[in-house]
Coordinates of C-alpha atoms and ligand atoms in Angstrom, one line a residue:
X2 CA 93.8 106.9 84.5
X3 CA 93.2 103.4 86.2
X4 CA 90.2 101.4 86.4
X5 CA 88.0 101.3 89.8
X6 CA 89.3 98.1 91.2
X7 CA 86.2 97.2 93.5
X8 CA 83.9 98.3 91.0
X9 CA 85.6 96.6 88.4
X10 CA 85.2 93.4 90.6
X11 CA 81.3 94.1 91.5
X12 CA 80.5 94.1 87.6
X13 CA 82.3 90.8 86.7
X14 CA 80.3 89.5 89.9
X15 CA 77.2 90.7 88.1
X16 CA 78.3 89.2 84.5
X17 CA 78.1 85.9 86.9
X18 CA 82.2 85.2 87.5
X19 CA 82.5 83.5 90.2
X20 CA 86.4 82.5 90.8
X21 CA 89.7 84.2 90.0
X22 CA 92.5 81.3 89.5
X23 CA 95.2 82.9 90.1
X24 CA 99.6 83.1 90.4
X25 CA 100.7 86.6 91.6
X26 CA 102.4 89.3 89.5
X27 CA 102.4 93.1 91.3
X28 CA 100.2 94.5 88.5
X29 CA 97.9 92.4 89.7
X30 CA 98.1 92.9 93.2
X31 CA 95.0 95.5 93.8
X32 CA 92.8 92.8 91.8
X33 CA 93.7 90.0 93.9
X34 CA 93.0 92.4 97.1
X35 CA 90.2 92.6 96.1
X36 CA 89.3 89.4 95.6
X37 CA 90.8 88.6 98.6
X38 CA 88.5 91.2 100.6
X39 CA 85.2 89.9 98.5
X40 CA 82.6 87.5 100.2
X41 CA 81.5 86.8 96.1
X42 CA 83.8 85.7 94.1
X43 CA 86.2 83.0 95.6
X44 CA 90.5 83.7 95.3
X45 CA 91.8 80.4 94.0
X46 CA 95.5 80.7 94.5
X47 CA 97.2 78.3 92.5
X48 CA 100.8 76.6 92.3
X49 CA 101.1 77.5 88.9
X50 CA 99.8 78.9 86.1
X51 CA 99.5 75.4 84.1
X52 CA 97.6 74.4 87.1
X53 CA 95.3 77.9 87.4
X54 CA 94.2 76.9 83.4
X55 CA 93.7 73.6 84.3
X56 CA 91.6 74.2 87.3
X57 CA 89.7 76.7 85.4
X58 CA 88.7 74.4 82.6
X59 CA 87.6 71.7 84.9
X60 CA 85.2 75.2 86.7
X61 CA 84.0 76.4 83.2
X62 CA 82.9 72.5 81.9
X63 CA 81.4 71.9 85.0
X64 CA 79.2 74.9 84.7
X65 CA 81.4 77.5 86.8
X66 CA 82.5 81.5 85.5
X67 CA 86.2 81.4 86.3
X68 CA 88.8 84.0 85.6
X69 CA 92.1 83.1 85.4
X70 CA 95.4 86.2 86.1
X71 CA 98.6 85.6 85.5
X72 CA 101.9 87.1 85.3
X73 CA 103.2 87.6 81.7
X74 CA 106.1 85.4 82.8
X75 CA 103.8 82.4 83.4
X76 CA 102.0 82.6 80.5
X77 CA 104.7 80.1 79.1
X78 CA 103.7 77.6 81.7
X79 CA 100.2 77.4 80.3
X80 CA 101.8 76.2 77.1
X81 CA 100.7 72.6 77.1
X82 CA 97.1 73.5 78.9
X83 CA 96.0 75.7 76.1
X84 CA 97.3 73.6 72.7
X85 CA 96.4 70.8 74.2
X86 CA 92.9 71.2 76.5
X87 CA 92.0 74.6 76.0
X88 CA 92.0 74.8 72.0
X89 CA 91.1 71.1 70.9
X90 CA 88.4 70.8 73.0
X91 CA 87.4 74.4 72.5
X92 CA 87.2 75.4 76.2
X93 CA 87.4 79.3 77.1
X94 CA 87.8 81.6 79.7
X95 CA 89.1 84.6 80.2
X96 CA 93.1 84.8 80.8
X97 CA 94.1 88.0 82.1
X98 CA 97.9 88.6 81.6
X99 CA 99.9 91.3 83.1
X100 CA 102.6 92.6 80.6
X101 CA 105.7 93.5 82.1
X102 CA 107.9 95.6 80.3
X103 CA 111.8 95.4 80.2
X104 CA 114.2 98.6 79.8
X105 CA 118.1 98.0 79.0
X106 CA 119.7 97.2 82.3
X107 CA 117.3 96.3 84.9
X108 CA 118.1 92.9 86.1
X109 CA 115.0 91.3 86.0
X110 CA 116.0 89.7 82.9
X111 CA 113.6 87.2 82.9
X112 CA 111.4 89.8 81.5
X113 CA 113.2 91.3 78.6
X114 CA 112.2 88.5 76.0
X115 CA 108.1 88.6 76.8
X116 CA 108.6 92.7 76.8
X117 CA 108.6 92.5 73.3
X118 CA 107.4 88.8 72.3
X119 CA 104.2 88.3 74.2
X120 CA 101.7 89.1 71.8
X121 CA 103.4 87.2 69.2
X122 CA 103.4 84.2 71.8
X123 CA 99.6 84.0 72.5
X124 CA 99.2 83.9 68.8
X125 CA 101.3 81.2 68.2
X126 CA 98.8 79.2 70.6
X127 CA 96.0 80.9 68.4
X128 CA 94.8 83.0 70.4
X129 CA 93.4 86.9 69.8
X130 CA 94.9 89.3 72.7
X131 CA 93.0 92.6 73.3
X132 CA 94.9 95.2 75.9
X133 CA 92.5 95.6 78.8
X134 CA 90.9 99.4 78.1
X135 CA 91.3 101.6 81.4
X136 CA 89.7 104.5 79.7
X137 CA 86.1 102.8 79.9
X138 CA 85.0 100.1 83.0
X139 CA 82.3 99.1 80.3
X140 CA 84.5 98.4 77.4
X141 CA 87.1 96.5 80.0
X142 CA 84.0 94.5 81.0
X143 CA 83.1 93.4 77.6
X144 CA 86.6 92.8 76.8
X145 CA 86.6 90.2 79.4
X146 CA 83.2 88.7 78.1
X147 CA 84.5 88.4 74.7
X148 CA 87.8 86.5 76.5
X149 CA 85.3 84.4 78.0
X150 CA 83.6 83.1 74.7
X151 CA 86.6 82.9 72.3
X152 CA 90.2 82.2 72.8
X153 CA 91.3 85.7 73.4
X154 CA 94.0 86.6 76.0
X155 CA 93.6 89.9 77.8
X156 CA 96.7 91.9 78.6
X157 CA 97.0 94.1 81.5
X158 CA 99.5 97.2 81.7
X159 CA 101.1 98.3 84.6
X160 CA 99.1 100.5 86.8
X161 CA 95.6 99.5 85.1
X162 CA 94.1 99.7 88.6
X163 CA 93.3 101.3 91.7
X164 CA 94.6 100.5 94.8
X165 CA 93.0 98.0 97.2
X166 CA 94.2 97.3 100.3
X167 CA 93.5 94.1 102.2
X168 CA 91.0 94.1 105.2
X169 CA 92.5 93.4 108.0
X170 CA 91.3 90.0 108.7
X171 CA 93.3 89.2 106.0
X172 CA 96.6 90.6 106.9
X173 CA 99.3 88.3 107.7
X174 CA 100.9 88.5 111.0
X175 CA 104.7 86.9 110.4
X176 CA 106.1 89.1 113.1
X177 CA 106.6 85.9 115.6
X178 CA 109.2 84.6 112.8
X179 CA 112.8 85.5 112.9
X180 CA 113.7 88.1 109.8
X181 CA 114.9 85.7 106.4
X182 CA 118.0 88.0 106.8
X183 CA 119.2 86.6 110.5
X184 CA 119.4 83.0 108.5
X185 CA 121.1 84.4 105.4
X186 CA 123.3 86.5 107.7
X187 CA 124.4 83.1 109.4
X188 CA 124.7 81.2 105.9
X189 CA 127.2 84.3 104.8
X190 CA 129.3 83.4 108.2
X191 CA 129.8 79.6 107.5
X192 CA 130.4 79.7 104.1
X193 CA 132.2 82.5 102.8
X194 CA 135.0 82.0 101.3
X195 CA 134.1 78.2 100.2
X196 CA 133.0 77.2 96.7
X197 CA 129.4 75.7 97.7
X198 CA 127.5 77.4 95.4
X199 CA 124.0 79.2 96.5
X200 CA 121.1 79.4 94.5
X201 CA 118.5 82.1 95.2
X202 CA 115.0 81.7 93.9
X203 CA 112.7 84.3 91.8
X204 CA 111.0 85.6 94.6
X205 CA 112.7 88.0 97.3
X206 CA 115.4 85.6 98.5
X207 CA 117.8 85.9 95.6
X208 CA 117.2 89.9 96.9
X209 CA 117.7 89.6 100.1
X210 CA 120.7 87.2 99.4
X211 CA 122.4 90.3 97.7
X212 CA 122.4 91.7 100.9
X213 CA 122.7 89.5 103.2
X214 CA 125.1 86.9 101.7
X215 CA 127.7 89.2 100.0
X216 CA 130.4 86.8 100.6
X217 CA 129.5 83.4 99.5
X218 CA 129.1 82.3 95.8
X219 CA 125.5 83.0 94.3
X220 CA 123.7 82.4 91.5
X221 CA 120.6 84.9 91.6
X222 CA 118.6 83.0 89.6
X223 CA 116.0 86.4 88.6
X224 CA 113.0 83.9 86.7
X225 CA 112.5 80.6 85.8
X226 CA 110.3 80.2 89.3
X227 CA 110.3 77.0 90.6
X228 CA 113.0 75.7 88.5
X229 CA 115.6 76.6 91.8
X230 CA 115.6 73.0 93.1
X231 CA 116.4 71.2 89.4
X232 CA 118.4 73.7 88.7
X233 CA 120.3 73.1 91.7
X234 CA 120.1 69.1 91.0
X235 CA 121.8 69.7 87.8
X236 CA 124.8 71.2 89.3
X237 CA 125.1 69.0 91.8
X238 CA 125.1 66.0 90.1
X239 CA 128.2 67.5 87.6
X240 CA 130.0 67.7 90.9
X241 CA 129.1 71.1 92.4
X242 CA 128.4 71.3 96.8
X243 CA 125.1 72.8 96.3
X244 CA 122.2 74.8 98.7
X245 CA 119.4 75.8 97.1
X246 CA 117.7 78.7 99.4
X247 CA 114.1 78.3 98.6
X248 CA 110.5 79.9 98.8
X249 CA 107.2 78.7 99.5
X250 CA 105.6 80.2 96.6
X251 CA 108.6 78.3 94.6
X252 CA 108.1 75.1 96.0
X253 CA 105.0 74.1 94.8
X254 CA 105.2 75.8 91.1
X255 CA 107.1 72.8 90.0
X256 CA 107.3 70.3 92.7
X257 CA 108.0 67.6 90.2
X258 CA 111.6 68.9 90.6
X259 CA 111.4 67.4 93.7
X260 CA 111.0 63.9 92.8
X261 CA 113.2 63.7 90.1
X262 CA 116.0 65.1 92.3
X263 CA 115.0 62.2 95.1
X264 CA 116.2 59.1 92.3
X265 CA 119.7 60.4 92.9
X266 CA 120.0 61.2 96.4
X267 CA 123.1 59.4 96.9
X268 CA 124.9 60.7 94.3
X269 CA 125.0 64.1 95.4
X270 CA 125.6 67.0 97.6
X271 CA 122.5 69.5 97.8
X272 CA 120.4 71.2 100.1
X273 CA 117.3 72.9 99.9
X274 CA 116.6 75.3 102.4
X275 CA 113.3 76.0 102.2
X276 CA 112.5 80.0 103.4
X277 CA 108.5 79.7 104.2
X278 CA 107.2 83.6 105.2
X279 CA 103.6 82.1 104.3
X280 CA 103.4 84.8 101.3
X281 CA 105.0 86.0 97.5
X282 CA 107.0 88.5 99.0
X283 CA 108.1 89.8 96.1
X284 CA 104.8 89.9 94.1
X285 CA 103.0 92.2 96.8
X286 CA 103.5 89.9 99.7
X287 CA 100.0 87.7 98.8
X288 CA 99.3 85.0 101.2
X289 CA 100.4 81.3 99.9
X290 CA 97.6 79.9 101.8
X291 CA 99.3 76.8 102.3
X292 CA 99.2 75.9 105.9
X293 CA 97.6 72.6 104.6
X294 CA 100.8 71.4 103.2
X295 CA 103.2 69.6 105.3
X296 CA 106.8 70.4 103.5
X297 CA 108.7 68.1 105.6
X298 CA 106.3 65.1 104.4
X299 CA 106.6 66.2 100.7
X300 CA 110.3 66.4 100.8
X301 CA 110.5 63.3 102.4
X302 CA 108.3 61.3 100.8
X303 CA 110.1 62.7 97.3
X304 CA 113.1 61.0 98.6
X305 CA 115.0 63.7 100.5
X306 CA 116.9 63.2 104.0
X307 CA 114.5 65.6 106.2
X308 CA 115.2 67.6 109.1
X309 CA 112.3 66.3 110.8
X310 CA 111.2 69.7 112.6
X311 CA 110.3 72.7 110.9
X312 CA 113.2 75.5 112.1
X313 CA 111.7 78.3 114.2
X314 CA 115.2 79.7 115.8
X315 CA 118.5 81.1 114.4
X316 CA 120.1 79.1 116.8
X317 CA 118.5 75.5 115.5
X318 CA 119.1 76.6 112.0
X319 CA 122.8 77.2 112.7
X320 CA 123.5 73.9 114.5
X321 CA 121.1 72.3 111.7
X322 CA 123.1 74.0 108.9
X323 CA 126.5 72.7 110.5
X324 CA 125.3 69.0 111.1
X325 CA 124.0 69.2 107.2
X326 CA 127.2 70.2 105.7
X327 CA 129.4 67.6 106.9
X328 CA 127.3 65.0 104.9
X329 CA 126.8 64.4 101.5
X330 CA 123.0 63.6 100.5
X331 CA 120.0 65.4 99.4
X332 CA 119.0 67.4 101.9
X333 CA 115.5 69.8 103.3
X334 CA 115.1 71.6 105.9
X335 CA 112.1 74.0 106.4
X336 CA 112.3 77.3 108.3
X337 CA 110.0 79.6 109.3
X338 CA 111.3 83.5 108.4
X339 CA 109.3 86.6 109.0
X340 CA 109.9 90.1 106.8
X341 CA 112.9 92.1 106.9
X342 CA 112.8 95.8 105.1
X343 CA 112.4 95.7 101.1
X344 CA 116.1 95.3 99.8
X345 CA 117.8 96.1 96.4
X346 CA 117.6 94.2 93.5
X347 CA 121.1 93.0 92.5
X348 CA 122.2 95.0 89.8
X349 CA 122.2 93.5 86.3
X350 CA 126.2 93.0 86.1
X351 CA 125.9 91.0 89.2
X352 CA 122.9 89.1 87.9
X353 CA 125.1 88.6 84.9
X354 CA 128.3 87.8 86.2
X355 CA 127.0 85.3 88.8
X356 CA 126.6 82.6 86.3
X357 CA 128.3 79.4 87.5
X358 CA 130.5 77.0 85.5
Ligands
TPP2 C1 106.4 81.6 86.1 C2 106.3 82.8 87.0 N1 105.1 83.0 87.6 C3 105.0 84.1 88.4 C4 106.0 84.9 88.7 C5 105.8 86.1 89.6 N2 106.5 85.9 90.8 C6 107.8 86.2 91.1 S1 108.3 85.9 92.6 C7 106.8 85.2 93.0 C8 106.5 84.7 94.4 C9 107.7 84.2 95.1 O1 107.3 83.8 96.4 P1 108.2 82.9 97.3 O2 108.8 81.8 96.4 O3 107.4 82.4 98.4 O4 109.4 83.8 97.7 P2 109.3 85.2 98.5 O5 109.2 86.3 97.5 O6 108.1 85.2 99.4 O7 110.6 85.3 99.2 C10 105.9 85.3 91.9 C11 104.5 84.8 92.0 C12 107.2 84.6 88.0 N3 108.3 85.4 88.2 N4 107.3 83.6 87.2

């Protein structure tokens, strides 16, 4: 049993929503299709999930009907926005959670704690949570309408809905990109064997870096999304040769990182590669929509020593890569990487074990 996704859409258009604020989980992906494919309600994606509340309570006060759908993950990020916007000034909307679950040895650790704790979470910000009913469209409708009056959280299972694909129109076309794994293959040549340490973000480069990069020393950092860069920072400035291999999704969820990092630029040795394929590969390969964003300028204007063209070639990136690593600094460079085939996860022992000191 799952709910109809498009008619589940068409009836929150009727109750008058009119945008879904959103950061990617997979649960969610038919929704956001959807959404994606409708000419009626508008897709707001949005760099975090602190950000998707915040955005929604500035819609709602100013008259707006705005959902907001998170992963279960993100719902700590909303921490501040709800005990300090959402409940003192008694603003609501609804919040529709995924809820993903956790068995013993999957590596997606970052999931294990919320498996069990979310509900007890949203009720430490004071809020009800109802599990969204896929038994009755009605019922999940109302559901939503009570989330949109009180503070109530609404908690999506896995497979709550239908699948949606995306119109054509909206399909992204990265097949002018060279493959993420041609890079990472290239990073694997140059630096096995030393002790830089990689970092691979939440999304599918930590993956794809299991792979690809077999031989050089990783940390697959499976969560904390957009904490890649600061993490990074903190090992480089206790003395660690650092490259942080980046996504765009991560980027922008806590681009803050950024500027803190830029105070001590000369003090350290990092460098973010920044791995752009336009989309969350890993959540069901949504678009980022953010061609507006100039990377490069951001970067620099954080502080960072830029490479001042965005890569498009393996054969740039390599002579980039070589030129980088024979400085010290704080370094970005930003390359453009198309889709290679889905790869493993890393198993949970190698998740584990690659823990740096
Ligand atoms: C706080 C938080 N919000 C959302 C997610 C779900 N999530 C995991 S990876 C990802 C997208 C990553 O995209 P990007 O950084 O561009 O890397 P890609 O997968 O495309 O390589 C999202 C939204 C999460 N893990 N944590």
């Amino acid at each position: 049993m799952a709910l109809d996704t498009n008619l589940f859409l068409d009836k929150l258009i009727v109750q008058g929503y009119t945008q879904l604020c959103v950061v990617p989980c997979s649960f969610a992906k038919d929704v956001i299709n959807a959404a994606i494919n409708h000419e009626n309600i508008e897709y707001i994606p949005c760099a975090s999930e602190a950000i998707a509340c915040s955005v929604a309570a500035g819609l709602k006060m100013a008259g707006a009907k705005p959902i907001v759908i998170v992963q279960s993950s993100g719902v700590t990020n909303m921490g501040s926005c709800i005990t300090s916007l959402l409940k003192p000034y008694g603003v609501t909307f609804p919040i529709l959670t995924s809820w993903r679950t956790y068995s013993e040895g999957d590596s997606e650790i970052q999931h294990q704690h919320l498996a069990t704790e979310l509900p007890k979470l949203i009720e430490a910000y004071g809020y009800e949570n109802v599990i969204l009913d896929i038994e009755n469209i009605d019922t999940a409708i109302s559901q939503i309408d009570v989330c949109d009056t009180s503070h109530t959280m609404c908690i999506i299972k896995k497979d709550s809905f239908t699948k949606v694909a995306l119109k054509d129109e909206h399909q992204l076309d990265l097949s002018s990109y060279v493959p993420r794994s041609k890079f990472l293959i290239d990073l694997n040549e140059k630096f096995k064997d030393t002790n830089t340490l990689f970092i691979g973000t939440t999304g599918n480069t930590a993956r794809e870096m299991y792979s690809f990069m077999q031989e050089t020393n990783n940390f697959y950092m499976a969560g904390n999304m957009g904490g890649a860069l600061s993490l990074g920072f903190g090992a480089a400035k206790a003395g660690k040769k650092v490259i942080v291999c980046g996504g765009d999704a991560e980027f922008v969820m806590h681009m803050g990182g950024f500027t803190t990092a830029g105070r001590y630029k000369d003090e350290i040795n990092l460098t973010y590669i920044l791995f752009d394929n336009e989309s969350n590969k890993s959540t069901g390969g949504q678009n980022t929509y953010q061609t507006h964003l100039d990377y490069i300028s951001i970067a620099e204007g954080s502080g960072l020593d830029v490479t001042s063209q965005t890569i498009m070639s393996l054969e740039s990136f390599s002579k980039t890569v070589d030129e980088l690593s024979s400085s010290k600094g704080l370094k970005f460079l930003h390359v453009k990487c198309g889709n290679d085939e889905e790869t493993p996860r890393p198993p949970i022992e190698v998740v584990r074990a690659s823990t740096f000191q």
